[in-house]
Amino acid sequence: MKPVLELHSVSKKFTIHHQESYLSLRDRMSNVLRSSPREEDFWALKDVTFDVNPGDSLGIIGKNGAGKSTLLKILSKITPPTEGKIKGRGRMASLLEVGTGFHPELTGRENVFFNGSLMGMKKKEIVSRFDEIIDFSGTEKFLDTPLKHYSSGMQLRLAFSVAAFLEPEILIIDEVLAVGDAEFQKKCLGKMDDVRKSGRTILFVSHNMAAVSRLCNRSLLLDQGEITAMGTPDQVMHTYLKNREEKKTDRSVIKLAEGISLHDFVFQKSELSSGDSLHYSFRISSSAPNTISGLALLLYNELNERIGIVDLRSEELLSKSREKNDLIFSGTLNGLQLVDGIYHMGIYISSNAVQGDFYDLNSFHISLPEGDIVPYDKQHRGYISFLHEGRIQS
């Protein structure tokens, strides 16, 4: 069976223009005879080659700026590649940005037909799925309202419904699902799971590693426009996390917001067993006394799912931050009953003047204590390893 999608040495170049931010009229006139502003070539994708087979679900991961969205725009024929060839077999639908493929002056009803026609659908096909599309999107009351009056969330719901229910052979979804509310995200992931099980092909870009692991049978990692890993989602995620740890820069001082910095966020130990306690310390400095009204540590697992927070708000924090520029924090998370894995901690802060956050301050590793029973596969064990006492009677 031939691949449904083939990419051969695909590259994309953008030209960046540089010029002085401000020039007087006299300077501009005198520069007319001089050289043009300096230009720089930027390669967003470099020699990308891979195949996607019918029925595959391919998760594309990588940090911001890695080239993920550029790749999907090329596959969706929104922008052409600078070099290389792409061969697609089958009808393709894409959901990249809110409003893509819609016309703001048309009503919701008209946009369903407009978007379907862009995908190559016949009117009869669209009519046969119309009620399902509207029911899933929840936009029935606004069908005859121009799209420009829809919220971004409403536009997203309608766009996803059109893309998923008109049954393309290839469905391309970017991180745009992050715009929707939690309930609709759950519906979208469920529908994508249905699409996958029906044997159609999905290309999915997300920072939600759990969603990639659940929906995809293959994954690739992009870094600075190049494919650096390809394989099962677990294999690629392991490489991604390993690379992230190796590339960490000096984070002894981190700017959280204007005039507020965090210093020396450290764990007393970074290698723990399930049930151990985690000791932390850090310092926050302000350019002037600044009433801190919100402060929390954010705990994430290796799939980038937030699994909990440590609320550090208190009357003591309010009073001391009004008076002092520098505050030193230390504390203990007692008895972390977490399953084995790599975890990282972020921080959120807000004051009477500013707010800010930082996603990845430091990481720690939890291993399972030795025992006679081999644990269940990790994918079945959730997040918490409960303390338990029980007995069996006969």
Tab-separated table of N, CA, C and O in Angstrom, residues 201-277:
chain	number	residue	atom	x	y	z
A	201	THR	N	-6.192	9.115	8.450
A	201	THR	CA	-4.859	9.566	8.851
A	201	THR	C	-4.953	10.898	9.585
A	201	THR	O	-5.679	11.802	9.159
A	202	ILE	N	-4.211	11.025	10.680
A	202	ILE	CA	-4.189	12.259	11.469
A	202	ILE	C	-2.753	12.740	11.615
A	202	ILE	O	-1.849	11.948	11.897
A	203	LEU	N	-2.543	14.041	11.423
A	203	LEU	CA	-1.288	14.711	11.783
A	203	LEU	C	-1.640	15.705	12.880
A	203	LEU	O	-2.493	16.590	12.680
A	204	PHE	N	-1.009	15.564	14.032
A	204	PHE	CA	-1.426	16.294	15.236
A	204	PHE	C	-0.226	16.966	15.877
A	204	PHE	O	0.721	16.305	16.291
A	205	VAL	N	-0.260	18.302	15.959
A	205	VAL	CA	0.773	19.060	16.661
A	205	VAL	C	0.238	19.467	18.018
A	205	VAL	O	-0.858	20.023	18.126
A	206	SER	N	0.974	19.157	19.073
A	206	SER	CA	0.520	19.520	20.417
A	206	SER	C	1.687	19.535	21.388
A	206	SER	O	2.667	18.806	21.209
A	207	HIS	N	1.549	20.395	22.431
A	207	HIS	CA	2.475	20.344	23.563
A	207	HIS	C	1.943	19.423	24.651
A	207	HIS	O	2.621	19.189	25.656
A	208	ASN	N	0.733	18.931	24.456
A	208	ASN	CA	0.132	18.012	25.424
A	208	ASN	C	0.608	16.596	25.104
A	208	ASN	O	0.059	15.911	24.262
A	209	MET	N	1.661	16.182	25.803
A	209	MET	CA	2.269	14.887	25.518
A	209	MET	C	1.301	13.737	25.772
A	209	MET	O	1.338	12.701	25.100
A	210	ALA	N	0.428	13.910	26.759
A	210	ALA	CA	-0.530	12.851	27.065
A	210	ALA	C	-1.480	12.637	25.892
A	210	ALA	O	-1.825	11.503	25.556
A	211	ALA	N	-1.921	13.739	25.257
A	211	ALA	CA	-2.815	13.628	24.107
A	211	ALA	C	-2.106	12.958	22.936
A	211	ALA	O	-2.684	12.124	22.232
A	212	VAL	N	-0.843	13.315	22.709
A	212	VAL	CA	-0.068	12.686	21.635
A	212	VAL	C	0.088	11.201	21.900
A	212	VAL	O	-0.081	10.361	21.009
A	213	SER	N	0.413	10.855	23.146
A	213	SER	CA	0.602	9.445	23.502
A	213	SER	C	-0.686	8.646	23.328
A	213	SER	O	-0.665	7.493	22.883
A	214	ARG	N	-1.826	9.279	23.641
A	214	ARG	CA	-3.106	8.588	23.559
A	214	ARG	C	-3.563	8.407	22.111
A	214	ARG	O	-4.093	7.359	21.743
A	215	LEU	N	-3.367	9.443	21.277
A	215	LEU	CA	-3.965	9.441	19.940
A	215	LEU	C	-3.065	8.877	18.847
A	215	LEU	O	-3.553	8.431	17.812
A	216	CYS	N	-1.752	8.921	19.054
A	216	CYS	CA	-0.823	8.672	17.948
A	216	CYS	C	-0.082	7.341	18.097
A	216	CYS	O	0.274	6.944	19.206
A	217	ASN	N	0.152	6.693	16.958
A	217	ASN	CA	0.966	5.484	16.962
A	217	ASN	C	2.399	5.766	16.527
A	217	ASN	O	3.284	4.945	16.708
A	218	ARG	N	2.614	6.945	15.931
A	218	ARG	CA	3.960	7.374	15.546
A	218	ARG	C	4.140	8.829	15.937
A	218	ARG	O	3.169	9.575	16.091
A	219	SER	N	5.392	9.235	16.088
A	219	SER	CA	5.669	10.621	16.455
A	219	SER	C	7.010	11.035	15.878
A	219	SER	O	7.884	10.193	15.617
A	220	LEU	N	7.151	12.336	15.633
A	220	LEU	CA	8.456	12.864	15.212
A	220	LEU	C	8.751	14.123	16.011
A	220	LEU	O	7.843	14.835	16.453
A	221	LEU	N	10.028	14.386	16.200
A	221	LEU	CA	10.504	15.527	16.969
A	221	LEU	C	11.208	16.500	16.037
A	221	LEU	O	12.133	16.121	15.320
A	222	LEU	N	10.755	17.746	16.027
A	222	LEU	CA	11.392	18.801	15.254
A	222	LEU	C	12.212	19.686	16.181
A	222	LEU	O	11.768	20.037	17.279
A	223	ASP	N	13.409	20.038	15.742
A	223	ASP	CA	14.268	20.945	16.496
A	223	ASP	C	14.992	21.835	15.502
A	223	ASP	O	15.736	21.344	14.646
A	224	GLN	N	14.720	23.142	15.573
A	224	GLN	CA	15.317	24.114	14.659
A	224	GLN	C	15.112	23.710	13.200
A	224	GLN	O	16.016	23.813	12.377
A	225	GLY	N	13.906	23.232	12.899
A	225	GLY	CA	13.541	22.930	11.525
A	225	GLY	C	13.966	21.574	11.011
A	225	GLY	O	13.694	21.238	9.856
A	226	GLU	N	14.606	20.763	11.844
A	226	GLU	CA	15.085	19.454	11.402
A	226	GLU	C	14.456	18.338	12.231
A	226	GLU	O	14.174	18.528	13.423
A	227	ILE	N	14.249	17.192	11.615
A	227	ILE	CA	13.761	16.025	12.348
A	227	ILE	C	14.934	15.412	13.111
A	227	ILE	O	15.931	15.011	12.518
A	228	THR	N	14.801	15.364	14.440
A	228	THR	CA	15.887	14.818	15.259
A	228	THR	C	15.529	13.461	15.863
A	228	THR	O	16.408	12.792	16.412
A	229	ALA	N	14.260	13.070	15.781
A	229	ALA	CA	13.857	11.746	16.269
A	229	ALA	C	12.540	11.364	15.623
A	229	ALA	O	11.697	12.211	15.338
A	230	MET	N	12.378	10.067	15.402
A	230	MET	CA	11.127	9.556	14.859
A	230	MET	C	10.936	8.130	15.361
A	230	MET	O	11.884	7.344	15.417
A	231	GLY	N	9.716	7.785	15.766
A	231	GLY	CA	9.448	6.452	16.290
A	231	GLY	C	8.114	6.437	17.002
A	231	GLY	O	7.195	7.177	16.654
A	232	THR	N	7.991	5.605	18.036
A	232	THR	CA	6.761	5.574	18.819
A	232	THR	C	6.701	6.845	19.673
A	232	THR	O	7.740	7.463	19.957
A	233	PRO	N	5.512	7.264	20.109
A	233	PRO	CA	5.430	8.454	20.963
A	233	PRO	C	6.312	8.373	22.202
A	233	PRO	O	6.967	9.361	22.562
A	234	ASP	N	6.365	7.224	22.863
A	234	ASP	CA	7.191	7.093	24.067
A	234	ASP	C	8.672	7.297	23.758
A	234	ASP	O	9.395	7.957	24.509
A	235	GLN	N	9.148	6.713	22.642
A	235	GLN	CA	10.555	6.857	22.263
A	235	GLN	C	10.904	8.316	21.970
A	235	GLN	O	11.923	8.841	22.426
A	236	VAL	N	10.033	8.988	21.222
A	236	VAL	CA	10.304	10.372	20.822
A	236	VAL	C	10.210	11.311	22.024
A	236	VAL	O	11.017	12.228	22.170
A	237	MET	N	9.247	11.065	22.905
A	237	MET	CA	9.126	11.905	24.104
A	237	MET	C	10.342	11.762	25.004
A	237	MET	O	10.809	12.733	25.604
A	238	HIS	N	10.859	10.550	25.111
A	238	HIS	CA	12.058	10.331	25.914
A	238	HIS	C	13.215	11.154	25.356
A	238	HIS	O	13.964	11.797	26.115
A	239	THR	N	13.383	11.145	24.033
A	239	THR	CA	14.448	11.938	23.405
A	239	THR	C	14.232	13.424	23.647
A	239	THR	O	15.175	14.169	23.952
A	240	TYR	N	12.979	13.877	23.522
A	240	TYR	CA	12.649	15.296	23.718
A	240	TYR	C	12.999	15.745	25.138
A	240	TYR	O	13.631	16.793	25.342
A	241	LEU	N	12.598	14.952	26.129
A	241	LEU	CA	12.867	15.306	27.518
A	241	LEU	C	14.361	15.276	27.829
A	241	LEU	O	14.881	16.135	28.535
A	242	LYS	N	15.052	14.289	27.268
A	242	LYS	CA	16.496	14.186	27.470
A	242	LYS	C	17.208	15.402	26.876
A	242	LYS	O	18.093	15.988	27.503
A	243	ASN	N	16.814	15.789	25.660
A	243	ASN	CA	17.430	16.949	25.011
A	243	ASN	C	17.152	18.226	25.794
A	243	ASN	O	18.022	19.102	25.909
A	244	ARG	N	15.940	18.331	26.321
A	244	ARG	CA	15.580	19.530	27.074
A	244	ARG	C	16.450	19.676	28.312
A	244	ARG	O	16.905	20.778	28.647
A	245	GLU	N	16.705	18.562	28.994
A	245	GLU	CA	17.546	18.620	30.188
A	245	GLU	C	18.983	19.004	29.824
A	245	GLU	O	19.620	19.789	30.514
A	246	GLU	N	19.485	18.476	28.705
A	246	GLU	CA	20.864	18.738	28.306
A	246	GLU	C	21.074	20.181	27.872
A	246	GLU	O	22.158	20.737	28.000
A	247	LYS	N	20.008	20.816	27.331
A	247	LYS	CA	20.139	22.162	26.774
A	247	LYS	C	19.760	23.255	27.764
A	247	LYS	O	19.722	24.423	27.402
A	248	LYS	N	19.450	22.878	28.993
A	248	LYS	CA	19.071	23.897	29.964
A	248	LYS	C	20.207	24.894	30.173
A	248	LYS	O	21.357	24.513	30.377
A	249	THR	N	19.866	26.172	30.106
A	249	THR	CA	20.856	27.220	30.334
A	249	THR	C	20.916	27.554	31.821
A	249	THR	O	20.138	27.048	32.629
A	250	ASP	N	21.854	28.431	32.180
A	250	ASP	CA	21.989	28.852	33.571
A	250	ASP	C	20.705	29.567	34.007
A	250	ASP	O	20.304	30.562	33.421
A	251	ARG	N	20.066	29.044	35.046
A	251	ARG	CA	18.821	29.633	35.515
A	251	ARG	C	18.955	30.102	36.948
A	251	ARG	O	18.023	30.033	37.728
A	252	SER	N	20.147	30.580	37.297
A	252	SER	CA	20.329	31.070	38.658
A	252	SER	C	19.529	32.346	38.883
A	252	SER	O	19.131	32.639	40.009
A	253	VAL	N	19.289	33.119	37.807
A	253	VAL	CA	18.451	34.322	37.894
A	253	VAL	C	17.443	34.263	36.751
A	253	VAL	O	17.808	34.127	35.590
A	254	ILE	N	16.158	34.370	37.088
A	254	ILE	CA	15.088	34.309	36.088
A	254	ILE	C	14.186	35.518	36.265
A	254	ILE	O	13.696	35.784	37.374
A	255	LYS	N	13.960	36.248	35.188
A	255	LYS	CA	13.036	37.382	35.231
A	255	LYS	C	11.610	36.855	35.129
A	255	LYS	O	11.221	36.255	34.134
A	256	LEU	N	10.823	37.050	36.172
A	256	LEU	CA	9.442	36.579	36.188
A	256	LEU	C	8.490	37.615	35.616
A	256	LEU	O	7.500	37.281	34.963
A	257	ALA	N	8.765	38.879	35.876
A	257	ALA	CA	7.925	39.972	35.393
A	257	ALA	C	8.752	41.250	35.503
A	257	ALA	O	9.888	41.231	35.997
A	258	GLU	N	8.202	42.346	35.045
A	258	GLU	CA	8.938	43.602	35.084
A	258	GLU	C	9.258	43.977	36.527
A	258	GLU	O	8.367	44.170	37.361
A	259	GLY	N	10.560	44.026	36.820
A	259	GLY	CA	10.997	44.412	38.159
A	259	GLY	C	11.002	43.306	39.186
A	259	GLY	O	11.312	43.553	40.356
A	260	ILE	N	10.652	42.068	38.793
A	260	ILE	CA	10.622	40.937	39.726
A	260	ILE	C	11.464	39.796	39.166
A	260	ILE	O	11.231	39.345	38.049
A	261	SER	N	12.423	39.306	39.949
A	261	SER	CA	13.295	38.211	39.514
A	261	SER	C	13.307	37.105	40.561
A	261	SER	O	13.115	37.348	41.760
A	262	LEU	N	13.553	35.891	40.075
A	262	LEU	CA	13.689	34.727	40.947
A	262	LEU	C	15.142	34.263	40.906
A	262	LEU	O	15.747	34.200	39.833
A	263	HIS	N	15.681	33.922	42.074
A	263	HIS	CA	17.086	33.536	42.183
A	263	HIS	C	17.219	32.146	42.805
A	263	HIS	O	16.529	31.821	43.777
A	264	ASP	N	18.089	31.339	42.235
A	264	ASP	CA	18.568	30.086	42.851
A	264	ASP	C	17.445	29.174	43.328
A	264	ASP	O	17.351	28.845	44.522
A	265	PHE	N	16.605	28.763	42.390
A	265	PHE	CA	15.562	27.788	42.738
A	265	PHE	C	16.207	26.406	42.740
A	265	PHE	O	16.632	25.894	41.712
A	266	VAL	N	16.285	25.775	43.912
A	266	VAL	CA	16.981	24.485	44.016
A	266	VAL	C	16.155	23.500	44.836
A	266	VAL	O	15.335	23.886	45.685
A	267	PHE	N	16.381	22.222	44.545
A	267	PHE	CA	15.861	21.135	45.367
A	267	PHE	C	17.021	20.586	46.192
A	267	PHE	O	18.150	20.496	45.699
A	268	GLN	N	16.726	20.214	47.432
A	268	GLN	CA	17.780	19.622	48.260
A	268	GLN	C	18.260	18.312	47.656
A	268	GLN	O	19.450	18.012	47.653
A	269	LYS	N	17.322	17.512	47.117
A	269	LYS	CA	17.651	16.286	46.394
A	269	LYS	C	16.785	16.229	45.151
A	269	LYS	O	15.605	16.584	45.188
A	270	SER	N	17.349	15.772	44.032
A	270	SER	CA	16.566	15.659	42.806
A	270	SER	C	16.295	14.202	42.436
A	270	SER	O	15.582	13.930	41.480
A	271	GLU	N	16.886	13.265	43.194
A	271	GLU	CA	16.615	11.836	42.997
A	271	GLU	C	15.847	11.316	44.200
A	271	GLU	O	16.372	11.261	45.315
A	272	LEU	N	14.592	10.946	43.982
A	272	LEU	CA	13.715	10.549	45.078
A	272	LEU	C	13.056	9.211	44.777
A	272	LEU	O	12.995	8.787	43.623
A	273	SER	N	12.571	8.572	45.833
A	273	SER	CA	11.705	7.404	45.689
A	273	SER	C	10.277	7.826	45.991
A	273	SER	O	10.049	8.808	46.709
A	274	SER	N	9.319	7.103	45.439
A	274	SER	CA	7.921	7.412	45.711
A	274	SER	C	7.671	7.384	47.219
A	274	SER	O	8.041	6.423	47.906
A	275	GLY	N	7.082	8.446	47.762
A	275	GLY	CA	6.850	8.563	49.193
A	275	GLY	C	7.835	9.462	49.905
A	275	GLY	O	7.587	9.873	51.050
A	276	ASP	N	8.960	9.791	49.239
A	276	ASP	CA	9.933	10.709	49.835
A	276	ASP	C	9.375	12.135	49.856
A	276	ASP	O	8.418	12.471	49.163
A	277	SER	N	10.027	12.983	50.657
A	277	SER	CA	9.671	14.399	50.715
A	277	SER	C	10.617	15.211	49.834
A	277	SER	O	11.785	14.841	49.649
